[in-house]
mmCIF file of C-alpha atoms in Angstrom:
data_model
loop_
_atom_site.group_PDB
_atom_site.id
_atom_site.type_symbol
_atom_site.label_atom_id
_atom_site.label_comp_id
_atom_site.label_asym_id
_atom_site.label_seq_id
_atom_site.Cartn_x
_atom_site.Cartn_y
_atom_site.Cartn_z
ATOM 1 C CA ILE M 1 -20.505 27.442 92.730
ATOM 2 C CA ASN M 2 -17.785 28.149 90.136
ATOM 3 C CA ALA M 3 -20.233 27.919 87.231
ATOM 4 C CA GLU M 4 -22.727 30.142 89.029
ATOM 5 C CA TYR M 5 -19.951 32.688 89.691
ATOM 6 C CA MET M 6 -18.988 32.696 85.999
ATOM 7 C CA GLY M 7 -22.659 33.051 85.001
ATOM 8 C CA TYR M 8 -23.063 36.094 87.219
ATOM 9 C CA ILE M 9 -19.909 37.666 85.739
ATOM 10 C CA GLU M 10 -21.266 37.162 82.192
ATOM 11 C CA CYS M 11 -24.642 38.550 83.249
ATOM 12 C CA TYR M 12 -22.930 41.550 84.852
ATOM 13 C CA LYS M 13 -20.957 42.311 81.676
ATOM 14 C CA LYS M 14 -24.113 42.170 79.524
ATOM 15 C CA LEU M 15 -26.051 44.366 81.958
ATOM 16 C CA GLU M 16 -23.169 46.840 82.059
ATOM 17 C CA ASP M 17 -23.082 47.071 78.262
ATOM 18 C CA SER M 18 -26.870 47.520 78.168
ATOM 19 C CA HIS M 19 -26.742 50.249 80.825
ATOM 20 C CA ASP M 20 -24.052 52.075 78.892
ATOM 21 C CA GLN M 21 -25.993 52.003 75.620
ATOM 22 C CA ILE M 22 -29.516 52.805 76.857
ATOM 23 C CA VAL M 23 -30.535 56.477 76.879
ATOM 24 C CA HIS M 24 -33.967 56.166 78.507
ATOM 25 C CA PRO M 25 -33.578 57.489 82.114
ATOM 26 C CA GLN M 26 -36.072 55.126 83.801
ATOM 27 C CA LYS M 27 -34.553 52.065 82.134
ATOM 28 C CA ARG M 28 -31.024 53.266 83.025
ATOM 29 C CA LYS M 29 -32.085 53.625 86.666
ATOM 30 C CA LEU M 30 -33.583 50.114 86.691
ATOM 31 C CA LEU M 31 -30.503 48.648 84.964
ATOM 32 C CA LYS M 32 -28.215 50.431 87.440
ATOM 33 C CA GLU M 33 -30.146 48.856 90.311
ATOM 34 C CA MET M 34 -29.883 45.430 88.642
ATOM 35 C CA LEU M 35 -26.146 45.985 88.075
ATOM 36 C CA GLU M 36 -25.567 46.815 91.737
ATOM 37 C CA ASN M 37 -27.547 43.748 92.848
ATOM 38 C CA THR M 38 -25.537 41.577 90.444
ATOM 39 C CA LEU M 39 -22.286 43.016 91.819
ATOM 40 C CA LEU M 40 -23.430 42.274 95.372
ATOM 41 C CA ARG M 41 -24.265 38.692 94.399
ATOM 42 C CA ILE M 42 -20.831 38.309 92.740
ATOM 43 C CA ILE M 43 -19.180 39.531 95.955
ATOM 44 C CA GLU M 44 -21.241 37.079 98.022
ATOM 45 C CA LEU M 45 -20.348 34.195 95.700
ATOM 46 C CA LYS M 46 -16.678 35.172 95.772
ATOM 47 C CA GLY M 47 -16.761 35.072 99.586
ATOM 48 C CA ASP M 48 -18.393 31.631 99.448
ATOM 49 C CA LEU M 49 -15.788 30.401 96.938
ATOM 50 C CA ILE M 50 -12.929 31.659 99.096
ATOM 51 C CA SER M 51 -14.298 29.988 102.216
ATOM 52 C CA TYR M 52 -15.050 26.780 100.258
ATOM 53 C CA HIS M 53 -11.564 26.535 98.723
ATOM 54 C CA THR M 54 -9.752 27.208 102.017
ATOM 55 C CA GLU M 55 -12.119 25.372 104.378
ATOM 56 C CA ASN M 56 -10.421 21.955 104.509
ATOM 57 C CA THR M 57 -6.872 23.154 103.949
ATOM 58 C CA ASN M 58 -4.318 25.078 105.948
ATOM 59 C CA ALA M 59 -4.285 27.788 103.287
ATOM 60 C CA VAL M 60 -4.637 31.386 104.335
ATOM 61 C CA GLN M 61 -7.848 33.030 103.177
ATOM 62 C CA GLY M 62 -7.142 35.684 100.563
ATOM 63 C CA ASP M 63 -8.973 37.539 97.821
ATOM 64 C CA PHE M 64 -7.816 35.212 95.047
ATOM 65 C CA ILE M 65 -9.926 32.396 93.625
ATOM 66 C CA ASN M 66 -8.288 29.741 91.467
ATOM 67 C CA LEU M 67 -10.605 29.166 88.513
ATOM 68 C CA ASP M 68 -7.960 27.849 86.115
ATOM 69 C CA GLU M 69 -9.443 24.354 85.750
ATOM 70 C CA MET M 70 -12.907 25.706 85.019
ATOM 71 C CA LEU M 71 -11.521 28.159 82.442
ATOM 72 C CA ILE M 72 -9.736 25.273 80.696
ATOM 73 C CA ASP M 73 -12.899 23.125 80.756
ATOM 74 C CA LEU M 74 -15.031 25.938 79.316
ATOM 75 C CA LYS M 75 -12.240 26.969 76.895
ATOM 76 C CA LEU M 76 -12.351 30.598 78.054
ATOM 77 C CA ASN M 77 -9.675 33.268 78.343
ATOM 78 C CA PRO M 78 -8.669 34.591 81.762
ATOM 79 C CA ASP M 79 -10.308 37.876 80.678
ATOM 80 C CA ALA M 80 -13.676 36.160 81.150
ATOM 81 C CA VAL M 81 -13.120 36.191 84.920
ATOM 82 C CA GLU M 82 -12.145 39.872 85.108
ATOM 83 C CA ILE M 83 -14.853 42.202 86.368
ATOM 84 C CA PRO M 84 -14.564 45.633 84.738
ATOM 85 C CA VAL M 85 -15.354 48.809 86.666
ATOM 86 C CA PRO M 86 -18.871 49.966 85.746
ATOM 87 C CA ARG M 87 -18.816 52.909 83.361
ATOM 88 C CA TYR M 88 -21.444 54.767 85.371
ATOM 89 C CA PHE M 89 -18.907 55.074 88.215
ATOM 90 C CA ARG M 90 -16.765 57.181 85.896
ATOM 91 C CA GLU M 91 -19.787 59.204 84.752
ATOM 92 C CA GLU M 92 -20.802 59.967 88.335
ATOM 93 C CA GLU M 93 -17.218 60.860 89.186
ATOM 94 C CA ARG M 94 -17.052 63.151 86.144
ATOM 95 C CA ASP M 95 -20.246 64.911 87.276
ATOM 96 C CA ARG M 96 -18.797 65.375 90.768
ATOM 97 C CA LEU M 97 -15.538 66.762 89.358
ATOM 98 C CA ASN M 98 -17.404 69.153 87.051
ATOM 99 C CA GLU M 99 -19.418 70.393 90.016
ATOM 100 C CA ARG M 100 -16.221 70.913 92.028
ATOM 101 C CA ASN M 101 -14.586 72.793 89.135
ATOM 102 C CA GLN M 102 -17.615 75.074 88.840
ATOM 103 C CA ILE M 103 -17.375 75.878 92.556
ATOM 104 C CA LEU M 104 -13.650 76.604 92.199
ATOM 105 C CA ASP M 105 -14.234 78.851 89.172
ATOM 106 C CA LYS M 106 -16.924 80.735 91.082
ATOM 107 C CA LEU M 107 -14.611 81.234 94.069
ATOM 108 C CA LEU M 108 -11.735 82.351 91.820
ATOM 109 C CA LYS M 109 -13.976 84.934 90.117
ATOM 110 C CA GLU M 110 -15.320 86.114 93.452
ATOM 111 C CA TYR M 111 -11.998 86.548 95.249
ATOM 112 C CA CYS M 112 -9.457 87.045 92.439
ATOM 113 C CA GLY M 113 -11.542 88.684 89.736
ATOM 114 C CA THR M 114 -10.717 85.999 87.169
ATOM 115 C CA ASP M 115 -11.570 82.349 86.654
ATOM 116 C CA GLN M 116 -8.015 81.459 85.567
ATOM 117 C CA PRO M 117 -5.691 80.081 88.245
ATOM 118 C CA GLU M 118 -2.666 82.162 89.105
ATOM 119 C CA ILE M 119 0.493 80.996 87.345
ATOM 120 C CA GLU M 120 3.485 80.983 89.628
ATOM 121 C CA VAL M 121 6.587 82.338 87.888
ATOM 122 C CA ASP M 122 9.996 81.972 89.466
ATOM 123 C CA GLU M 123 12.240 84.745 88.177
ATOM 124 C CA GLN M 124 15.408 82.954 89.322
ATOM 125 C CA TYR M 125 14.907 80.037 86.912
ATOM 126 C CA ASN M 126 13.917 82.271 83.986
ATOM 127 C CA ASP M 127 17.257 84.095 84.273
ATOM 128 C CA ILE M 128 19.143 80.780 84.341
ATOM 129 C CA LEU M 129 17.957 79.761 80.901
ATOM 130 C CA LYS M 130 19.508 82.886 79.367
ATOM 131 C CA ASN M 131 22.988 81.592 79.752
ATOM 132 C CA GLU M 132 23.659 78.017 78.642
ATOM 133 C CA THR M 133 26.980 77.616 80.450
ATOM 134 C CA GLU M 134 25.473 78.872 83.682
ATOM 135 C CA ALA M 135 22.613 76.371 83.276
ATOM 136 C CA LEU M 136 25.114 73.525 82.784
ATOM 137 C CA TRP M 137 27.074 74.705 85.823
ATOM 138 C CA ILE M 138 23.914 74.623 87.971
ATOM 139 C CA ILE M 139 23.006 71.139 86.715
ATOM 140 C CA GLN M 140 26.492 69.890 87.613
ATOM 141 C CA LYS M 141 26.245 71.540 91.032
ATOM 142 C CA MET M 142 22.888 69.871 91.694
ATOM 143 C CA GLU M 143 24.244 66.484 90.580
ATOM 144 C CA ARG M 144 27.273 66.814 92.866
ATOM 145 C CA GLY M 145 24.922 67.700 95.708
ATOM 146 C CA ARG M 146 22.757 64.656 94.992
ATOM 147 C CA GLN M 147 25.820 62.398 94.915
ATOM 148 C CA GLY M 148 27.043 63.884 98.202
ATOM 149 C CA ILE M 149 23.675 63.231 99.825
ATOM 150 C CA MET M 150 23.709 59.619 98.572
ATOM 151 C CA ARG M 151 27.249 59.089 99.918
ATOM 152 C CA GLY M 152 26.151 60.523 103.267
ATOM 153 C CA LEU M 153 23.105 58.244 103.438
ATOM 154 C CA THR M 154 25.253 55.211 102.548
ATOM 155 C CA ALA M 155 27.770 56.109 105.259
ATOM 156 C CA LYS M 156 24.946 56.646 107.752
ATOM 157 C CA SER M 157 23.398 53.223 107.033
ATOM 158 C CA ALA M 158 26.842 51.564 107.254
ATOM 159 C CA LYS M 159 27.388 53.280 110.616
ATOM 160 C CA LYS M 160 23.985 52.013 111.848
ATOM 161 C CA ILE M 161 24.855 48.440 110.808
ATOM 162 C CA GLU M 162 28.230 48.698 112.496
ATOM 163 C CA LEU M 163 26.622 50.075 115.672
ATOM 164 C CA LYS M 164 24.065 47.215 115.710
ATOM 165 C CA LYS M 165 26.867 44.648 115.349
ATOM 166 C CA PHE M 166 28.788 46.300 118.188
ATOM 167 C CA GLU M 167 25.688 46.318 120.447
ATOM 168 C CA LYS M 168 25.010 42.662 119.601
ATOM 169 C CA GLN M 169 28.629 41.716 120.426
ATOM 170 C CA LYS M 170 28.385 43.640 123.688
ATOM 171 C CA ALA M 171 25.083 41.926 124.594
ATOM 172 C CA ILE M 172 26.592 38.496 123.761
ATOM 173 C CA SER M 173 29.663 39.167 125.892
ATOM 174 C CA GLU M 174 27.451 40.293 128.809
ATOM 175 C CA GLY M 175 25.242 37.200 128.388
ATOM 176 C CA LYS M 176 22.072 39.168 127.547
ATOM 177 C CA ASP M 177 21.848 37.868 123.972
ATOM 178 C CA ILE M 178 22.864 34.800 121.979
ATOM 179 C CA SER M 179 25.107 34.623 118.918
ATOM 180 C CA GLU M 180 23.896 33.702 115.423
ATOM 181 C CA GLU M 181 25.473 30.251 115.720
ATOM 182 C CA GLN M 182 23.562 29.605 118.949
ATOM 183 C CA GLU M 183 20.361 30.892 117.300
ATOM 184 C CA ARG M 184 20.841 28.456 114.399
ATOM 185 C CA PHE M 185 21.564 25.631 116.836
ATOM 186 C CA PHE M 186 18.366 26.318 118.834
ATOM 187 C CA ALA M 187 16.326 26.591 115.629
ATOM 188 C CA VAL M 188 17.625 23.232 114.406
ATOM 189 C CA MET M 189 16.849 21.680 117.796
ATOM 190 C CA VAL M 190 13.256 22.998 117.729
ATOM 191 C CA ILE M 191 12.719 21.646 114.192
ATOM 192 C CA GLN M 192 14.183 18.245 115.113
ATOM 193 C CA LEU M 193 12.042 18.019 118.231
ATOM 194 C CA SER M 194 8.910 18.902 116.264
ATOM 195 C CA LEU M 195 9.753 16.207 113.665
ATOM 196 C CA ILE M 196 10.287 13.616 116.377
ATOM 197 C CA HIS M 197 6.854 14.312 117.903
ATOM 198 C CA ILE M 198 5.097 13.961 114.544
#
């Protein structure tokens, strides 16, 4: 299955290059269809590889396939396994974005009388740049504010931790919860019992 998977990836890359370089519309359409079918087959093979590699083990099924041994045998780079995004995806996306921009330009002309977006100018910040010392003063003020906010957040998180410890102590003293030492003791007991039964 690994060799077949690699063959489909190589075939996909060649088809993708061909599709990108051909200008003839009918051939491009046919190549695009072949590309999509090849991609579907690669996805199917990847699913088969994942289920095959994790079938007889306790490994969790993921999206990663370990093809290191095959790459070493075939003397290939890891780039050979990478599947690039088809270039026609970008072309279609570019067409969609151009269409959206044309609609926006039309709406701007219709409602605003111009196709240029309105530039938002904040007079307050333009005045600041006139005076260098005032600009430095504002930067220092903002930095002090940021530091104050950070100190407040640190104090708030410390207060939360302290409150959790207090609630835990209260629950332990009332018998509703167990201490960390008791938790460790029970965990060790469970592990020892599971090792005895193996």
